[in-house]
Amino acid sequence: MNQLACPKCHKPLMLDGKTYKCEDHHSYDISKRGYINLLLNPDKSKNNPGDSKESLIARKAYLNTGHYDPILNEVVNYIKAHQKEHMEILDLGCGEGYYTYRMKQLLGNDHTYYGLDISKEAINMATRYDKDIHWIVGNSKNIPINDHSLDVITALFTVVNKDEIVRTLKEDGYMIHVTANRGHLIEIKHLIYDEVKVKSDKFIRLPFEVLESYDFKKTISIPKREDALNLLKMTPHYYHIKKEKRSVLDTLQGLDVTIDLRITVYRP
Ligand SMILES: [Zn+2]
């Protein structure tokens, strides 16, 4: 059993062979690689919505070094401390799937896991990690999951739609939201920009009950040039680098970077 819902009519999807069908006869084939594409045509306005392939490959390589596992551990530890026998867990904006896959490794196989991202390329990469996760190409503004069926939503560095969070979470469900503070990766900003603009938009608090909210700050050491470059490439800053600053990359060795995040657990 799973909680997948038709993105067109929002009725439950049932598996029939290699195809998911709703009672209104909308059908969606499981891809060769094992994911399901539930992105509707109007959402495909860009050819390849989501992160670029270069950025996704860099992200996968970087995350697999484990340098960002302290972030993952914060999320996993909260879920573990509030564990139920069986949980339906959705990782929103899962990208190439590292966090979803590691969450399943750390929380175990008694739960149902969904990883959703708008990028087909990202989900295609994610299927390599674990075939028993429901990998979904879909839109976070129209989450293809049944009403009030999720115990946990994780949203790491991704935009969330509050109405869809309310609709999909169970009454006692919660969302763990990880967002970047101003000081996050400040060293990279200094490397790339002449002048680091201090963003005026403050952390956006969602209008839900807050179960927990704290800043998570840590300096991490990235000794290898290759890993440091991959971290750069997975941030939008890399793609804004000016010509005259390119030489910085040629001489870049390791990096010490600041992780500066806000972790908030919400209950709608
Ligand atoms: Zn339908």
Short mmCIF file of C-alpha atoms and ligand atoms in Angstrom, two decimals:
data_model
loop_
_atom_site.label_atom_id
_atom_site.label_comp_id
_atom_site.label_asym_id
_atom_site.label_seq_id
_atom_site.Cartn_x
_atom_site.Cartn_y
_atom_site.Cartn_z
CA MET A 1 0.00 0.00 0.00
CA ASN A 2 1.08 3.50 -0.70
CA GLN A 3 -0.47 6.93 -0.53
CA LEU A 4 0.10 8.07 -4.10
CA ALA A 5 -2.68 10.21 -5.55
CA CYS A 6 -3.56 11.20 -9.10
CA PRO A 7 -2.24 14.71 -9.83
CA LYS A 8 -5.26 15.37 -12.08
CA CYS A 9 -8.25 14.30 -9.98
CA HIS A 10 -6.50 13.64 -6.62
CA LYS A 11 -8.06 10.20 -6.22
CA PRO A 12 -5.85 7.35 -4.94
CA LEU A 13 -3.58 5.64 -7.44
CA MET A 14 -3.62 1.85 -7.58
CA LEU A 15 -0.80 -0.21 -8.99
CA ASP A 16 -1.80 -2.41 -11.92
CA GLY A 17 1.25 -4.23 -13.29
CA LYS A 18 3.70 -1.48 -14.20
CA THR A 19 1.08 1.25 -14.29
CA TYR A 20 -0.55 3.38 -11.64
CA LYS A 21 -4.24 4.10 -12.29
CA CYS A 22 -6.93 6.11 -10.57
CA GLU A 23 -10.64 5.30 -10.78
CA ASP A 24 -11.08 8.09 -13.33
CA HIS A 25 -8.80 6.13 -15.68
CA HIS A 26 -5.84 8.48 -15.56
CA SER A 27 -2.78 6.30 -15.83
CA TYR A 28 0.94 6.71 -15.24
CA ASP A 29 3.58 4.20 -16.21
CA ILE A 30 6.48 3.35 -13.97
CA SER A 31 9.64 4.24 -15.88
CA LYS A 32 12.30 1.70 -16.74
CA ARG A 33 14.41 3.11 -13.96
CA GLY A 34 11.58 2.69 -11.48
CA TYR A 35 10.31 6.21 -10.86
CA ILE A 36 6.86 7.58 -11.58
CA ASN A 37 6.31 10.80 -13.46
CA LEU A 38 3.33 12.64 -11.94
CA LEU A 39 4.19 16.05 -13.32
CA LEU A 40 1.35 17.51 -15.37
CA ASN A 41 1.98 19.21 -18.70
CA PRO A 42 1.46 22.81 -17.57
CA ASP A 43 4.23 22.28 -15.00
CA LYS A 44 6.66 21.20 -17.67
CA SER A 45 6.74 24.75 -19.07
CA LYS A 46 10.51 24.72 -18.91
CA ASN A 47 12.12 21.83 -20.74
CA ASN A 48 14.02 20.64 -17.73
CA PRO A 49 12.68 22.28 -14.61
CA GLY A 50 14.87 22.02 -11.54
CA ASP A 51 18.62 22.11 -11.07
CA SER A 52 21.05 21.73 -13.96
CA LYS A 53 22.68 18.39 -14.59
CA GLU A 54 26.13 19.78 -13.73
CA SER A 55 24.82 21.01 -10.40
CA LEU A 56 23.11 17.67 -9.68
CA ILE A 57 26.26 15.66 -10.37
CA ALA A 58 28.30 17.98 -8.16
CA ARG A 59 25.68 17.71 -5.42
CA LYS A 60 25.64 13.93 -5.55
CA ALA A 61 29.44 13.72 -5.36
CA TYR A 62 29.65 16.28 -2.58
CA LEU A 63 26.85 14.85 -0.40
CA ASN A 64 28.33 11.38 -0.70
CA THR A 65 31.52 12.61 0.98
CA GLY A 66 29.41 12.89 4.14
CA HIS A 67 30.49 16.49 4.84
CA TYR A 68 26.83 17.50 5.13
CA ASP A 69 25.76 14.50 7.24
CA PRO A 70 25.57 16.64 10.40
CA ILE A 71 22.53 18.31 8.77
CA LEU A 72 20.99 14.96 7.89
CA ASN A 73 21.59 13.74 11.44
CA GLU A 74 19.65 16.66 12.94
CA VAL A 75 16.63 15.68 10.84
CA VAL A 76 16.96 11.94 11.48
CA ASN A 77 17.44 12.39 15.22
CA TYR A 78 14.20 14.34 15.52
CA ILE A 79 12.27 11.69 13.60
CA LYS A 80 13.86 8.91 15.68
CA ALA A 81 12.91 10.65 18.92
CA HIS A 82 9.28 10.81 17.72
CA GLN A 83 9.19 7.49 15.94
CA LYS A 84 6.03 5.50 15.38
CA GLU A 85 5.75 1.88 14.33
CA HIS A 86 5.00 2.73 10.74
CA MET A 87 5.42 6.15 9.20
CA GLU A 88 4.74 7.63 5.80
CA ILE A 89 7.65 9.97 5.11
CA LEU A 90 7.91 12.42 2.23
CA ASP A 91 11.14 14.21 1.34
CA LEU A 92 10.10 17.32 -0.59
CA GLY A 93 12.48 18.66 -3.22
CA CYS A 94 14.65 15.59 -2.74
CA GLY A 95 16.95 16.42 -5.67
CA GLU A 96 19.30 13.58 -6.56
CA GLY A 97 18.01 11.67 -3.54
CA TYR A 98 20.94 11.44 -1.11
CA TYR A 99 19.07 12.65 1.97
CA THR A 100 16.00 10.48 1.29
CA TYR A 101 18.16 7.42 0.77
CA ARG A 102 20.21 8.06 3.92
CA MET A 103 17.05 8.72 5.95
CA LYS A 104 15.77 5.29 4.96
CA GLN A 105 19.11 3.71 5.85
CA LEU A 106 19.09 5.33 9.28
CA LEU A 107 15.38 4.99 10.10
CA GLY A 108 14.89 1.50 8.72
CA ASN A 109 12.60 -0.37 6.38
CA ASP A 110 9.44 -0.34 8.49
CA HIS A 111 8.34 2.95 6.96
CA THR A 112 7.20 4.07 3.53
CA TYR A 113 9.40 6.67 1.87
CA TYR A 114 8.63 9.10 -0.93
CA GLY A 115 11.12 11.39 -2.64
CA LEU A 116 9.61 14.13 -4.78
CA ASP A 117 11.33 16.55 -7.10
CA ILE A 118 10.31 18.56 -10.14
CA SER A 119 13.48 17.56 -11.99
CA LYS A 120 13.21 14.35 -13.98
CA GLU A 121 16.99 14.23 -14.27
CA ALA A 122 17.33 14.42 -10.47
CA ILE A 123 14.78 11.66 -9.87
CA ASN A 124 16.39 9.53 -12.54
CA MET A 125 19.66 9.77 -10.59
CA ALA A 126 17.89 9.09 -7.30
CA THR A 127 16.60 5.69 -8.46
CA ARG A 128 20.20 4.42 -8.32
CA TYR A 129 20.26 4.69 -4.55
CA ASP A 130 17.29 2.55 -3.58
CA LYS A 131 14.47 1.00 -5.59
CA ASP A 132 12.18 0.68 -2.57
CA ILE A 133 11.68 4.41 -2.22
CA HIS A 134 8.80 5.89 -4.21
CA TRP A 135 10.70 8.29 -6.46
CA ILE A 136 8.29 10.82 -7.92
CA VAL A 137 8.72 13.51 -10.54
CA GLY A 138 6.15 16.01 -9.35
CA ASN A 139 5.26 19.50 -8.27
CA SER A 140 5.39 20.57 -4.62
CA LYS A 141 2.44 22.89 -5.39
CA ASN A 142 0.37 19.83 -6.30
CA ILE A 143 1.77 16.99 -4.22
CA PRO A 144 0.51 13.67 -5.66
CA ILE A 145 -0.23 12.20 -2.23
CA ASN A 146 -3.58 11.48 -0.54
CA ASP A 147 -5.07 13.96 1.92
CA HIS A 148 -3.90 13.65 5.54
CA SER A 149 -1.81 10.57 4.91
CA LEU A 150 1.73 11.63 5.84
CA ASP A 151 3.40 11.42 9.24
CA VAL A 152 6.51 13.36 8.31
CA ILE A 153 7.50 15.81 5.61
CA THR A 154 11.12 16.87 5.34
CA ALA A 155 11.99 19.99 3.35
CA LEU A 156 15.71 20.65 3.15
CA PHE A 157 16.67 23.80 1.26
CA THR A 158 13.48 23.78 -0.77
CA VAL A 159 10.46 25.98 -1.27
CA VAL A 160 7.26 24.68 0.31
CA ASN A 161 3.63 25.32 -0.44
CA LYS A 162 1.82 25.74 2.87
CA ASP A 163 -1.63 24.64 1.62
CA GLU A 164 -0.21 21.38 0.33
CA ILE A 165 1.57 20.76 3.63
CA VAL A 166 -1.73 21.21 5.50
CA ARG A 167 -3.57 18.97 3.06
CA THR A 168 -1.13 16.05 3.03
CA LEU A 169 -0.04 15.82 6.68
CA LYS A 170 -1.98 13.76 9.22
CA GLU A 171 -3.42 15.62 12.19
CA ASP A 172 -0.45 14.60 14.33
CA GLY A 173 2.02 14.84 11.46
CA TYR A 174 4.82 17.39 11.26
CA MET A 175 7.21 19.01 8.83
CA ILE A 176 10.92 19.54 9.38
CA HIS A 177 12.00 22.64 7.48
CA VAL A 178 15.70 23.33 6.99
CA THR A 179 16.53 26.80 5.68
CA ALA A 180 19.75 28.74 5.25
CA ASN A 181 20.61 31.68 7.51
CA ARG A 182 22.59 34.67 6.29
CA GLY A 183 25.91 33.28 7.43
CA HIS A 184 25.46 30.00 5.57
CA LEU A 185 28.48 29.31 3.35
CA ILE A 186 29.62 32.89 3.88
CA GLU A 187 33.18 31.88 2.87
CA ILE A 188 31.93 30.90 -0.57
CA LYS A 189 30.12 34.19 -0.98
CA HIS A 190 33.33 36.03 -0.09
CA LEU A 191 35.22 33.95 -2.61
CA ILE A 192 32.85 34.72 -5.46
CA TYR A 193 31.52 38.22 -4.87
CA ASP A 194 33.48 41.45 -4.38
CA GLU A 195 30.83 42.62 -2.04
CA VAL A 196 28.67 40.25 -0.07
CA LYS A 197 25.15 41.56 0.03
CA VAL A 198 23.38 40.98 3.30
CA LYS A 199 19.98 39.75 2.32
CA SER A 200 17.14 41.70 3.82
CA ASP A 201 14.56 38.94 3.52
CA LYS A 202 14.49 37.26 6.89
CA PHE A 203 13.70 33.67 7.60
CA ILE A 204 10.14 33.03 6.50
CA ARG A 205 8.14 31.53 9.29
CA LEU A 206 5.20 29.47 8.16
CA PRO A 207 1.85 30.10 9.88
CA PHE A 208 1.87 26.78 11.73
CA GLU A 209 2.38 25.68 15.29
CA VAL A 210 6.13 25.50 15.99
CA LEU A 211 7.14 22.33 17.83
CA GLU A 212 10.81 23.18 17.77
CA SER A 213 13.01 25.83 16.16
CA TYR A 214 16.74 26.41 16.54
CA ASP A 215 19.83 27.62 14.74
CA PHE A 216 22.32 25.01 13.71
CA LYS A 217 25.79 26.44 13.22
CA LYS A 218 28.97 24.55 12.55
CA THR A 219 32.27 24.99 10.71
CA ILE A 220 33.21 22.15 8.47
CA SER A 221 36.55 21.42 6.94
CA ILE A 222 36.71 20.34 3.32
CA PRO A 223 40.34 19.45 2.71
CA LYS A 224 40.06 18.22 -0.88
CA ARG A 225 39.96 20.62 -3.82
CA GLU A 226 37.57 18.36 -5.71
CA ASP A 227 35.04 18.33 -2.88
CA ALA A 228 35.31 22.09 -2.40
CA LEU A 229 34.64 22.63 -6.11
CA ASN A 230 31.62 20.34 -5.98
CA LEU A 231 30.22 22.26 -3.05
CA LEU A 232 30.65 25.46 -5.07
CA LYS A 233 28.92 23.93 -8.07
CA MET A 234 25.89 22.84 -6.06
CA THR A 235 25.25 26.41 -4.92
CA PRO A 236 23.72 29.07 -7.18
CA HIS A 237 26.73 31.31 -6.41
CA TYR A 238 29.00 29.31 -8.69
CA TYR A 239 26.89 30.21 -11.69
CA HIS A 240 27.16 33.93 -10.87
CA ILE A 241 30.92 34.03 -10.76
CA LYS A 242 32.47 36.87 -12.76
CA LYS A 243 35.21 36.28 -15.33
CA GLU A 244 37.85 38.12 -13.33
CA LYS A 245 37.10 35.89 -10.35
CA ARG A 246 37.47 32.64 -12.27
CA SER A 247 41.16 32.44 -11.40
CA VAL A 248 40.15 31.96 -7.77
CA LEU A 249 38.85 28.55 -8.75
CA ASP A 250 42.14 27.55 -10.39
CA THR A 251 44.01 28.00 -7.16
CA LEU A 252 41.29 26.83 -4.84
CA GLN A 253 42.45 24.14 -2.47
CA GLY A 254 40.45 23.01 0.50
CA LEU A 255 37.91 25.16 2.26
CA ASP A 256 36.60 25.72 5.74
CA VAL A 257 32.96 26.68 5.47
CA THR A 258 30.28 27.75 7.90
CA ILE A 259 27.02 25.88 7.97
CA ASP A 260 24.43 28.26 9.37
CA LEU A 261 20.89 26.94 9.27
CA ARG A 262 17.53 27.29 10.88
CA ILE A 263 15.79 24.03 11.65
CA THR A 264 12.10 24.34 12.41
CA VAL A 265 9.57 21.62 13.10
CA TYR A 266 6.01 22.64 12.28
CA ARG A 267 2.63 21.13 12.96
CA PRO A 268 -0.12 22.67 10.81
ZN ZN B 1 -7.18 10.74 -11.83
#
